[in-house]
Amino acid sequence: MSARPEPADQPAVVAGDALADLTPARTADGAAAFQPRPGGSCLNVAAGLGRLRVPTALLARISDDHFGDLLRAHLAASGTRLTRALPASAPHSHRRASARGRVGRLLLPRERHRRPRPAP
């Protein structure tokens, strides 16, 4: 009989969005600006589990720009593994996801973006 692994031995894999939320802020001289902050419900779940010391990995596309660096640093600080994070070579993928709300498009290859045909 084989020993069944304990749940703590199995990492939780969270799949979904990892976004840079742009929140209103002010510059030092009082001008209106935006402050990027890590966001996305799946990123938040993965980071929360990591902070609770649950072995966690995030399966998401993260851009290669400074917003992606912000997300990677946030996840690493929370103890979340980045072994399942896929690089998004298209710059500013976070804008497309937050503006259109179609995070799934970031996880699928372009040929999978076609809309299904209606049933006859």
MMTF fields as JSON, N, C-alpha, C and O atoms, coordinates in Angstrom:
{
  "mmtfVersion": "1.0.0",
  "mmtfProducer": "UNKNOWN",
  "numBonds": 479,
  "numAtoms": 480,
  "numGroups": 120,
  "numChains": 1,
  "numModels": 1,
  "chainsPerModel": [1],
  "groupsPerChain": [120],
  "chainIdList": ["A"],
  "bondAtomList": [4, 2, 8, 6, 12, 10, 16, 14, 20, 18, 24, 22, 28, 26, 32, 30, 36, 34, 40, 38, 44, 42, 48, 46, 52, 50, 56, 54, 60, 58, 64, 62, 68, 66, 72, 70, 76, 74, 80, 78, 84, 82, 88, 86, 92, 90, 96, 94, 100, 98, 104, 102, 108, 106, 112, 110, 116, 114, 120, 118, 124, 122, 128, 126, 132, 130, 136, 134, 140, 138, 144, 142, 148, 146, 152, 150, 156, 154, 160, 158, 164, 162, 168, 166, 172, 170, 176, 174, 180, 178, 184, 182, 188, 186, 192, 190, 196, 194, 200, 198, 204, 202, 208, 206, 212, 210, 216, 214, 220, 218, 224, 222, 228, 226, 232, 230, 236, 234, 240, 238, 244, 242, 248, 246, 252, 250, 256, 254, 260, 258, 264, 262, 268, 266, 272, 270, 276, 274, 280, 278, 284, 282, 288, 286, 292, 290, 296, 294, 300, 298, 304, 302, 308, 306, 312, 310, 316, 314, 320, 318, 324, 322, 328, 326, 332, 330, 336, 334, 340, 338, 344, 342, 348, 346, 352, 350, 356, 354, 360, 358, 364, 362, 368, 366, 372, 370, 376, 374, 380, 378, 384, 382, 388, 386, 392, 390, 396, 394, 400, 398, 404, 402, 408, 406, 412, 410, 416, 414, 420, 418, 424, 422, 428, 426, 432, 430, 436, 434, 440, 438, 444, 442, 448, 446, 452, 450, 456, 454, 460, 458, 464, 462, 468, 466, 472, 470, 476, 474],
  "bondOrderList": [1, 1, 1, 1, 1, 1, 1, 1, 1, 1, 1, 1, 1, 1, 1, 1, 1, 1, 1, 1, 1, 1, 1, 1, 1, 1, 1, 1, 1, 1, 1, 1, 1, 1, 1, 1, 1, 1, 1, 1, 1, 1, 1, 1, 1, 1, 1, 1, 1, 1, 1, 1, 1, 1, 1, 1, 1, 1, 1, 1, 1, 1, 1, 1, 1, 1, 1, 1, 1, 1, 1, 1, 1, 1, 1, 1, 1, 1, 1, 1, 1, 1, 1, 1, 1, 1, 1, 1, 1, 1, 1, 1, 1, 1, 1, 1, 1, 1, 1, 1, 1, 1, 1, 1, 1, 1, 1, 1, 1, 1, 1, 1, 1, 1, 1, 1, 1, 1, 1],
  "groupList": [{"groupName": "MET", "atomNameList": ["N", "CA", "C", "O"], "elementList": ["N", "C", "C", "O"], "formalChargeList": [0, 0, 0, 0], "bondAtomList": [1, 0, 2, 1, 3, 2], "bondOrderList": [1, 1, 2], "singleLetterCode": "M", "chemCompType": "L-PEPTIDE LINKING"}, {"groupName": "SER", "atomNameList": ["N", "CA", "C", "O"], "elementList": ["N", "C", "C", "O"], "formalChargeList": [0, 0, 0, 0], "bondAtomList": [1, 0, 2, 1, 3, 2], "bondOrderList": [1, 1, 2], "singleLetterCode": "S", "chemCompType": "L-PEPTIDE LINKING"}, {"groupName": "ALA", "atomNameList": ["N", "CA", "C", "O"], "elementList": ["N", "C", "C", "O"], "formalChargeList": [0, 0, 0, 0], "bondAtomList": [1, 0, 2, 1, 3, 2], "bondOrderList": [1, 1, 2], "singleLetterCode": "A", "chemCompType": "L-PEPTIDE LINKING"}, {"groupName": "ARG", "atomNameList": ["N", "CA", "C", "O"], "elementList": ["N", "C", "C", "O"], "formalChargeList": [0, 0, 0, 0], "bondAtomList": [1, 0, 2, 1, 3, 2], "bondOrderList": [1, 1, 2], "singleLetterCode": "R", "chemCompType": "L-PEPTIDE LINKING"}, {"groupName": "PRO", "atomNameList": ["N", "CA", "C", "O"], "elementList": ["N", "C", "C", "O"], "formalChargeList": [0, 0, 0, 0], "bondAtomList": [1, 0, 2, 1, 3, 2], "bondOrderList": [1, 1, 2], "singleLetterCode": "P", "chemCompType": "L-PEPTIDE LINKING"}, {"groupName": "GLU", "atomNameList": ["N", "CA", "C", "O"], "elementList": ["N", "C", "C", "O"], "formalChargeList": [0, 0, 0, 0], "bondAtomList": [1, 0, 2, 1, 3, 2], "bondOrderList": [1, 1, 2], "singleLetterCode": "E", "chemCompType": "L-PEPTIDE LINKING"}, {"groupName": "ASP", "atomNameList": ["N", "CA", "C", "O"], "elementList": ["N", "C", "C", "O"], "formalChargeList": [0, 0, 0, 0], "bondAtomList": [1, 0, 2, 1, 3, 2], "bondOrderList": [1, 1, 2], "singleLetterCode": "D", "chemCompType": "L-PEPTIDE LINKING"}, {"groupName": "GLN", "atomNameList": ["N", "CA", "C", "O"], "elementList": ["N", "C", "C", "O"], "formalChargeList": [0, 0, 0, 0], "bondAtomList": [1, 0, 2, 1, 3, 2], "bondOrderList": [1, 1, 2], "singleLetterCode": "Q", "chemCompType": "L-PEPTIDE LINKING"}, {"groupName": "VAL", "atomNameList": ["N", "CA", "C", "O"], "elementList": ["N", "C", "C", "O"], "formalChargeList": [0, 0, 0, 0], "bondAtomList": [1, 0, 2, 1, 3, 2], "bondOrderList": [1, 1, 2], "singleLetterCode": "V", "chemCompType": "L-PEPTIDE LINKING"}, {"groupName": "GLY", "atomNameList": ["N", "CA", "C", "O"], "elementList": ["N", "C", "C", "O"], "formalChargeList": [0, 0, 0, 0], "bondAtomList": [1, 0, 2, 1, 3, 2], "bondOrderList": [1, 1, 2], "singleLetterCode": "G", "chemCompType": "PEPTIDE LINKING"}, {"groupName": "LEU", "atomNameList": ["N", "CA", "C", "O"], "elementList": ["N", "C", "C", "O"], "formalChargeList": [0, 0, 0, 0], "bondAtomList": [1, 0, 2, 1, 3, 2], "bondOrderList": [1, 1, 2], "singleLetterCode": "L", "chemCompType": "L-PEPTIDE LINKING"}, {"groupName": "THR", "atomNameList": ["N", "CA", "C", "O"], "elementList": ["N", "C", "C", "O"], "formalChargeList": [0, 0, 0, 0], "bondAtomList": [1, 0, 2, 1, 3, 2], "bondOrderList": [1, 1, 2], "singleLetterCode": "T", "chemCompType": "L-PEPTIDE LINKING"}, {"groupName": "PHE", "atomNameList": ["N", "CA", "C", "O"], "elementList": ["N", "C", "C", "O"], "formalChargeList": [0, 0, 0, 0], "bondAtomList": [1, 0, 2, 1, 3, 2], "bondOrderList": [1, 1, 2], "singleLetterCode": "F", "chemCompType": "L-PEPTIDE LINKING"}, {"groupName": "CYS", "atomNameList": ["N", "CA", "C", "O"], "elementList": ["N", "C", "C", "O"], "formalChargeList": [0, 0, 0, 0], "bondAtomList": [1, 0, 2, 1, 3, 2], "bondOrderList": [1, 1, 2], "singleLetterCode": "C", "chemCompType": "L-PEPTIDE LINKING"}, {"groupName": "ASN", "atomNameList": ["N", "CA", "C", "O"], "elementList": ["N", "C", "C", "O"], "formalChargeList": [0, 0, 0, 0], "bondAtomList": [1, 0, 2, 1, 3, 2], "bondOrderList": [1, 1, 2], "singleLetterCode": "N", "chemCompType": "L-PEPTIDE LINKING"}, {"groupName": "ILE", "atomNameList": ["N", "CA", "C", "O"], "elementList": ["N", "C", "C", "O"], "formalChargeList": [0, 0, 0, 0], "bondAtomList": [1, 0, 2, 1, 3, 2], "bondOrderList": [1, 1, 2], "singleLetterCode": "I", "chemCompType": "L-PEPTIDE LINKING"}, {"groupName": "HIS", "atomNameList": ["N", "CA", "C", "O"], "elementList": ["N", "C", "C", "O"], "formalChargeList": [0, 0, 0, 0], "bondAtomList": [1, 0, 2, 1, 3, 2], "bondOrderList": [1, 1, 2], "singleLetterCode": "H", "chemCompType": "L-PEPTIDE LINKING"}],
  "groupTypeList": [0, 1, 2, 3, 4, 5, 4, 2, 6, 7, 4, 2, 8, 8, 2, 9, 6, 2, 10, 2, 6, 10, 11, 4, 2, 3, 11, 2, 6, 9, 2, 2, 2, 12, 7, 4, 3, 4, 9, 9, 1, 13, 10, 14, 8, 2, 2, 9, 10, 9, 3, 10, 3, 8, 4, 11, 2, 10, 10, 2, 3, 15, 1, 6, 6, 16, 12, 9, 6, 10, 10, 3, 2, 16, 10, 2, 2, 1, 9, 11, 3, 10, 11, 3, 2, 10, 4, 2, 1, 2, 4, 16, 1, 16, 3, 3, 2, 1, 2, 3, 9, 3, 8, 9, 3, 10, 10, 10, 4, 3, 5, 3, 16, 3, 3, 4, 3, 4, 2, 4],
  "groupIdList": [1, 2, 3, 4, 5, 6, 7, 8, 9, 10, 11, 12, 13, 14, 15, 16, 17, 18, 19, 20, 21, 22, 23, 24, 25, 26, 27, 28, 29, 30, 31, 32, 33, 34, 35, 36, 37, 38, 39, 40, 41, 42, 43, 44, 45, 46, 47, 48, 49, 50, 51, 52, 53, 54, 55, 56, 57, 58, 59, 60, 61, 62, 63, 64, 65, 66, 67, 68, 69, 70, 71, 72, 73, 74, 75, 76, 77, 78, 79, 80, 81, 82, 83, 84, 85, 86, 87, 88, 89, 90, 91, 92, 93, 94, 95, 96, 97, 98, 99, 100, 101, 102, 103, 104, 105, 106, 107, 108, 109, 110, 111, 112, 113, 114, 115, 116, 117, 118, 119, 120],
  "secStructList": [7, 7, 7, 7, 7, 7, 4, 4, 4, 1, 7, 3, 3, 3, 3, 1, 7, 7, 3, 3, 3, 3, 3, 3, 3, 3, 7, 6, 6, 1, 7, 3, 3, 3, 3, 3, 3, 3, 3, 7, 2, 2, 2, 2, 2, 2, 2, 2, 2, 2, 2, 6, 6, 7, 7, 3, 3, 3, 3, 3, 3, 3, 3, 1, 1, 2, 2, 2, 2, 2, 2, 2, 2, 2, 2, 2, 2, 2, 6, 7, 5, 7, 6, 6, 3, 3, 3, 3, 7, 1, 6, 6, 2, 2, 2, 2, 2, 2, 2, 2, 7, 7, 6, 2, 2, 2, 2, 1, 7, 4, 4, 4, 4, 7, 7, 7, 7, 7, 7, 7],
  "xCoordList": [0.85, 0.0, 0.899, 1.855, 0.577, 1.391, 0.872, -0.321, 1.81, 1.437, 0.829, 1.375, -0.276, -0.933, -0.259, -0.075, 0.122, 0.781, -0.179, -1.374, 0.37, -0.41, -0.73, 0.074, -1.881, -2.224, -1.16, -0.972, -0.46, 0.565, 1.749, 2.502, 1.918, 3.004, 2.69, 3.599, 1.438, 1.006, 0.811, 0.053, 1.481, 1.292, -0.089, -0.628, -0.638, -1.86, -1.437, -0.524, -2.09, -1.803, -3.005, -4.115, -2.781, -3.831, -3.643, -2.563, -4.68, -4.599, -5.511, -6.683, -4.963, -5.798, -5.032, -3.892, -5.675, -5.168, -4.115, -4.15, -3.188, -2.175, -2.037, -1.482, -2.54, -2.634, -1.963, -1.788, -1.592, -1.14, -2.326, -2.689, -2.92, -4.018, -3.422, -2.465, -3.984, -3.534, -4.519, -5.657, -4.077, -4.951, -4.591, -3.42, -5.58, -5.306, -4.355, -4.44, -3.461, -2.474, -2.118, -2.647, -1.237, -0.732, 0.787, 1.394, 1.392, 2.849, 3.262, 2.411, 4.561, 5.069, 4.619, 4.443, 4.429, 3.985, 2.457, 1.943, 1.734, 0.275, -0.439, -1.668, 0.292, -0.347, -0.99, -0.527, -2.06, -2.737, -1.827, -1.127, -1.855, -1.031, -1.709, -2.784, -1.075, -1.557, -0.433, 0.718, -0.776, 0.185, -0.108, -1.21, 0.859, 0.62, 0.707, 1.609, -0.244, -0.259, -0.581, -1.359, 0.015, -0.3, -1.782, -2.374, -2.372, -3.797, -4.209, -3.376, -5.5, -6.08, -6.483, -5.702, -7.684, -8.184, -7.317, -7.083, -6.832, -6.021, -4.657, -4.159, -4.052, -2.793, -2.995, -2.151, -4.096, -4.37, -4.541, -4.056, -5.231, -5.407, -4.059, -3.745, -3.252, -1.938, -1.049, -0.382, -1.03, -0.216, -0.708, 0.096, -2.017, -2.574, -2.22, -1.849, -2.332, -1.946, -0.459, -0.056, 0.353, 1.786, 2.102, 2.96, 1.41, 1.637, 1.203, 1.725, 0.241, -0.19, 0.717, 0.455, 1.78, 2.776, 2.223, 2.709, 1.202, 0.71, 1.563, 1.663, 2.185, 2.97, 2.064, 1.092, 2.374, 1.497, 2.297, 3.402, 1.717, 2.276, 1.181, 0.012, 1.543, 0.584, 0.81, 1.924, -0.244, -0.209, -0.853, -2.074, -0.026, -0.512, 0.521, 1.672, 0.108, 1.052, 1.385, 0.497, 2.674, 3.131, 4.043, 4.973, 3.776, 4.53, 5.994, 6.357, 6.821, 8.266, 8.696, 9.893, 7.758, 8.101, 8.144, 8.141, 8.185, 8.286, 7.04, 7.129, 5.89, 4.689, 4.827, 4.455, 5.364, 5.618, 6.628, 6.497, 7.652, 8.636, 7.958, 8.291, 7.014, 6.27, 5.504, 5.516, 4.835, 4.054, 4.948, 4.639, 6.061, 6.987, 7.553, 7.646, 7.926, 8.461, 7.412, 7.727, 6.179, 5.086, 4.852, 4.708, 4.816, 4.591, 5.754, 5.543, 6.975, 8.146, 8.154, 8.476, 7.801, 7.774, 6.711, 6.847, 5.655, 4.589, 4.894, 4.172, 5.961, 6.303, 5.653, 5.671, 5.076, 4.43, 5.468, 6.291, 5.421, 6.358, 5.977, 4.798, 6.988, 6.755, 7.105, 7.298, 7.188, 7.564, 6.503, 6.806, 5.282, 4.199, 3.842, 2.898, 4.574, 4.307, 4.92, 6.095, 4.126, 4.576, 4.917, 4.169, 6.02, 6.338, 5.384, 5.041, 4.965, 4.125, 5.018, 5.314, 5.45, 6.391, 5.747, 6.442, 4.423, 3.742, 3.769, 3.322, 4.275, 4.329, 2.937, 1.996, 2.832, 1.606, 0.409, -0.713, 0.623, -0.49, -1.466, -2.646, -0.988, -1.853, -2.937, -4.053, -2.639, -3.643, -4.772, -5.948, -4.402, -5.406, -6.332, -7.547, -5.771, -6.576, -7.501, -8.677, -6.993, -7.818, -8.816, -9.908, -8.458, -9.358, -10.511, -11.642, -10.242, -11.286, -11.889, -12.972, -11.21, -11.729, -11.687, -12.451, -10.825, -10.742, -9.391, -8.518, -9.249, -7.976, -7.657, -6.487, -8.661, -8.433, -7.647, -6.901, -7.794, -7.051, -5.549, -4.77, -5.134, -3.708, -3.141, -1.933, -3.981, -3.515, -3.54, -2.913, -4.249, -4.389, -3.613, -3.486, -3.088, -2.437, -3.438, -4.644, -2.944, -3.794, -4.833, -5.977, -4.469, -5.412, -6.595, -7.604, -6.496, -7.586, -8.543, -9.497, -8.308, -9.143, -10.434, -11.315, -10.556, -11.751, -13.005, -13.01, -14.051, -15.323, -15.973, -15.864, -16.652, -17.323, -18.457, -19.121, -18.675, -19.784, -21.088, -21.125, -22.169, -23.459, -23.91, -23.611, -24.621, -25.14, -26.164, -26.943, -26.175, -27.16, -28.58, -29.503],
  "yCoordList": [-1.169, 0.0, 1.236, 1.323, 2.183, 3.397, 4.425, 4.504, 5.201, 6.248, 7.419, 7.872, 7.89, 9.038, 10.311, 10.476, 11.237, 12.46, 13.336, 13.408, 13.985, 14.939, 16.16, 16.52, 16.811, 17.995, 19.084, 19.8, 19.223, 20.259, 19.982, 20.896, 18.704, 18.353, 18.734, 18.832, 18.947, 19.276, 20.778, 21.36, 21.421, 22.87, 23.198, 22.454, 24.296, 24.831, 25.606, 26.428, 25.353, 26.088, 26.973, 26.48, 28.276, 29.242, 29.694, 30.152, 29.567, 29.94, 31.125, 31.118, 32.142, 33.28, 34.569, 34.584, 35.657, 36.992, 37.479, 37.187, 38.228, 38.936, 40.299, 40.408, 41.32, 42.642, 43.711, 43.558, 44.788, 45.983, 46.948, 47.527, 47.113, 48.061, 49.462, 49.677, 50.4, 51.788, 52.568, 52.808, 52.96, 53.665, 55.151, 55.504, 56.016, 57.459, 57.82, 57.283, 58.733, 59.191, 60.636, 61.219, 61.205, 62.565, 62.522, 61.76, 63.342, 63.467, 64.34, 64.885, 64.47, 65.289, 66.743, 67.414, 67.238, 68.625, 68.751, 69.833, 67.654, 67.699, 67.413, 67.458, 67.12, 66.819, 65.427, 64.525, 65.284, 63.991, 62.975, 63.294, 61.742, 60.67, 59.34, 59.298, 58.261, 56.912, 56.105, 56.191, 55.317, 54.457, 53.007, 52.521, 52.299, 50.884, 50.034, 50.205, 49.122, 48.206, 46.807, 46.655, 45.779, 44.408, 44.137, 44.531, 43.463, 43.179, 41.986, 41.262, 41.795, 40.634, 39.631, 39.338, 39.104, 38.221, 36.987, 36.564, 36.398, 35.191, 35.496, 34.722, 36.612, 37.01, 37.229, 36.827, 37.857, 38.107, 36.801, 36.679, 35.821, 34.522, 33.837, 33.333, 33.817, 33.179, 33.853, 33.166, 35.175, 35.896, 35.642, 35.486, 35.601, 35.323, 33.933, 33.757, 32.942, 31.577, 31.507, 30.834, 32.199, 32.225, 32.829, 32.323, 33.912, 34.54, 33.623, 33.716, 32.733, 31.76, 30.529, 29.567, 30.568, 29.5, 28.223, 27.129, 28.364, 27.24, 27.204, 28.223, 26.071, 26.024, 26.375, 25.668, 27.447, 27.972, 28.366, 28.897, 28.095, 28.548, 29.278, 28.903, 30.31, 31.058, 30.729, 30.866, 30.294, 30.047, 31.253, 31.411, 32.1, 33.335, 33.838, 33.403, 34.752, 35.456, 36.764, 37.501, 37.047, 38.283, 38.991, 38.389, 40.265, 41.02, 41.166, 41.036, 41.438, 41.566, 42.999, 43.285, 43.892, 45.293, 45.583, 44.658, 46.854, 47.216, 46.834, 46.643, 46.722, 46.278, 44.796, 44.381, 44.01, 42.607, 42.438, 41.539, 43.313, 43.276, 43.537, 42.903, 44.466, 44.776, 43.544, 43.227, 42.847, 41.666, 40.545, 39.899, 40.313, 39.241, 39.516, 38.6, 40.748, 41.093, 40.888, 40.393, 41.266, 41.107, 39.626, 39.235, 38.812, 37.375, 36.721, 35.89, 37.091, 36.512, 36.884, 36.053, 38.123, 38.562, 37.819, 37.663, 37.361, 36.639, 35.153, 34.43, 34.691, 33.272, 32.437, 31.209, 33.084, 32.371, 31.995, 32.82, 30.755, 30.29, 30.864, 31.017, 31.175, 31.71, 30.696, 31.067, 29.424, 28.397, 28.204, 27.669, 28.619, 28.463, 29.772, 29.806, 30.832, 32.117, 32.1, 31.771, 32.454, 32.479, 33.91, 34.828, 34.12, 35.495, 35.961, 35.19, 37.177, 37.79, 38.74, 39.837, 38.329, 39.146, 40.412, 41.384, 40.407, 41.612, 42.645, 42.348, 43.839, 44.829, 45.264, 45.275, 45.611, 46.193, 45.25, 45.702, 43.966, 43.026, 43.321, 42.984, 43.952, 44.292, 45.284, 45.21, 46.207, 47.186, 46.508, 46.801, 45.601, 44.909, 44.123, 44.115, 43.475, 42.655, 43.515, 43.185, 44.613, 45.412, 46.263, 46.539, 46.678, 47.529, 46.737, 47.221, 45.541, 44.751, 43.693, 43.179, 43.367, 42.352, 40.955, 40.092, 40.704, 39.391, 38.76, 38.63, 38.381, 37.838, 36.54, 36.261, 35.738, 34.467, 34.635, 33.735, 35.759, 35.996, 36.033, 35.74, 36.382, 36.43, 35.035, 34.834, 34.08, 32.741, 31.796, 30.738, 32.15, 31.263, 31.789, 33.001, 30.879, 31.327, 32.069, 31.844, 32.944, 33.783, 32.98, 33.419, 31.832, 31.064, 30.549, 30.147, 30.55, 30.079, 31.202, 30.968, 32.427, 33.573, 33.644, 34.443, 32.822, 32.915, 32.628, 31.795, 33.328, 33.1, 31.837, 31.554, 31.075, 29.878, 30.253, 31.273, 29.419, 29.643, 29.227, 28.259, 29.96, 29.57, 28.225, 27.888, 27.483, 26.166, 26.377, 27.329, 25.495, 25.653, 25.406, 25.502],
  "zCoordList": [0.0, 0.0, 0.0, 0.77, -0.873, -0.939, 0.06, 0.355, 0.561, 1.512, 0.753, -0.253, 1.23, 0.617, 1.12, 2.326, 0.187, 0.65, 1.443, 1.155, 2.43, 3.21, 2.353, 1.493, 2.559, 1.774, 1.822, 0.839, 2.948, 3.062, 2.135, 1.8, 1.715, 0.807, -0.633, -1.457, -0.94, -2.29, -2.409, -1.634, -3.368, -3.489, -4.056, -4.875, -3.618, -4.209, -5.453, -5.388, -6.579, -7.802, -8.097, -8.297, -8.123, -8.408, -9.857, -10.229, -10.668, -12.083, -12.352, -11.976, -13.006, -13.361, -13.513, -13.978, -13.113, -13.405, -12.417, -11.222, -12.973, -12.197, -12.869, -13.962, -12.218, -12.843, -12.011, -10.803, -12.664, -11.965, -11.939, -12.963, -10.763, -10.604, -10.493, -9.749, -11.224, -11.162, -10.303, -10.708, -9.121, -8.188, -8.17, -8.303, -8.009, -7.98, -6.843, -5.738, -7.146, -6.157, -6.47, -7.417, -5.691, -5.907, -5.899, -5.146, -6.737, -6.729, -5.546, -4.842, -5.335, -4.225, -4.334, -3.318, -5.574, -5.742, -5.835, -6.12, -5.597, -5.55, -6.858, -6.902, -7.922, -9.211, -9.177, -8.478, -9.947, -10.037, -10.724, -11.685, -10.209, -10.76, -10.468, -9.871, -10.892, -10.604, -9.982, -10.41, -8.962, -8.275, -8.663, -8.406, -9.281, -9.593, -8.326, -7.505, -8.188, -7.048, -7.558, -8.5, -6.94, -7.368, -7.178, -6.174, -8.15, -8.059, -8.877, -9.423, -8.954, -9.608, -8.544, -7.638, -8.644, -7.583, -7.407, -6.275, -8.495, -8.368, -7.758, -6.941, -8.146, -7.53, -6.036, -5.234, -5.653, -4.24, -3.467, -2.342, -4.064, -3.406, -3.238, -2.159, -4.314, -4.244, -3.203, -2.429, -3.17, -2.196, -0.772, 0.147, -0.593, 0.741, 1.231, 2.392, 0.352, 0.734, 1.053, 2.001, 0.267, 0.529, 1.887, 2.611, 2.235, 3.544, 4.689, 5.8, 4.408, 5.418, 5.438, 6.16, 4.644, 4.551, 3.938, 4.223, 3.093, 2.3, 1.04, 0.355, 0.704, -0.534, -1.721, -1.987, -2.423, -3.462, -4.69, -4.586, -5.865, -7.132, -7.894, -7.807, -8.635, -9.446, -10.911, -11.417, -11.596, -13.026, -13.698, -13.674, -14.293, -14.904, -15.892, -15.877, -16.746, -17.611, -16.934, -16.506, -16.839, -16.213, -17.206, -17.741, -17.45, -18.449, -18.054, -16.885, -19.052, -18.857, -18.529, -18.51, -18.273, -18.019, -16.518, -15.707, -16.151, -14.738, -13.935, -12.722, -14.586, -13.876, -13.511, -12.413, -14.439, -14.148, -13.028, -12.197, -13.005, -11.916, -10.573, -9.572, -10.553, -9.335, -8.853, -7.663, -9.786, -9.429, -8.927, -7.926, -9.624, -9.208, -7.814, -6.998, -7.536, -6.219, -5.127, -4.045, -5.409, -4.441, -4.146, -2.988, -5.188, -5.0, -4.266, -3.382, -4.626, -3.955, -2.472, -1.624, -2.161, -0.762, 0.043, 1.256, -0.627, 0.067, 0.199, 0.885, -0.453, -0.387, -1.474, -1.401, -2.482, -3.581, -4.631, -5.026, -5.073, -6.097, -7.455, -7.773, -8.24, -9.582, -10.663, -11.821, -10.298, -11.268, -12.34, -13.406, -12.092, -13.062, -13.769, -14.558, -13.498, -14.15, -15.542, -15.707, -16.536, -17.921, -18.313, -17.977, -19.01, -19.426, -20.513, -21.41, -20.444, -21.478, -22.25, -21.777, -23.434, -24.18, -24.733, -25.025, -24.878, -25.349, -24.229, -23.121, -24.483, -23.417, -22.984, -23.776, -21.746, -21.182, -21.25, -21.476, -21.061, -21.064, -19.94, -20.043, -18.857, -17.734, -18.144, -17.631, -19.052, -19.481, -20.242, -20.025, -21.131, -21.916, -20.994, -21.192, -20.004, -19.108, -18.261, -18.108, -17.709, -16.823, -17.6, -17.105, -18.796, -19.565, -20.159, -20.188, -20.628, -21.277, -20.37, -20.651, -19.296, -18.396, -18.982, -18.55, -19.944, -20.588, -20.263, -21.122, -19.029, -18.57, -19.286, -19.548, -19.611, -20.295, -21.578, -21.964, -22.242, -23.476, -23.227, -24.134, -22.033, -21.734, -21.497, -21.626, -21.158, -20.832, -22.021, -21.974, -23.083, -24.227, -25.423, -25.596, -26.257, -27.495, -28.376, -28.273, -29.234, -30.062, -30.85, -30.966, -31.386, -32.195, -31.376, -31.955, -30.056, -29.216, -28.838, -28.096, -29.336, -28.966, -29.766, -29.449, -30.796, -31.641, -30.836, -29.929, -31.185, -30.505, -31.059, -32.252, -30.197, -30.699, -31.626, -31.436, -32.634, -33.551, -32.897, -32.137, -33.19, -32.62, -33.194, -34.339, -32.385, -32.825, -33.933, -33.879, -34.942, -36.043, -35.602, -36.411]
}
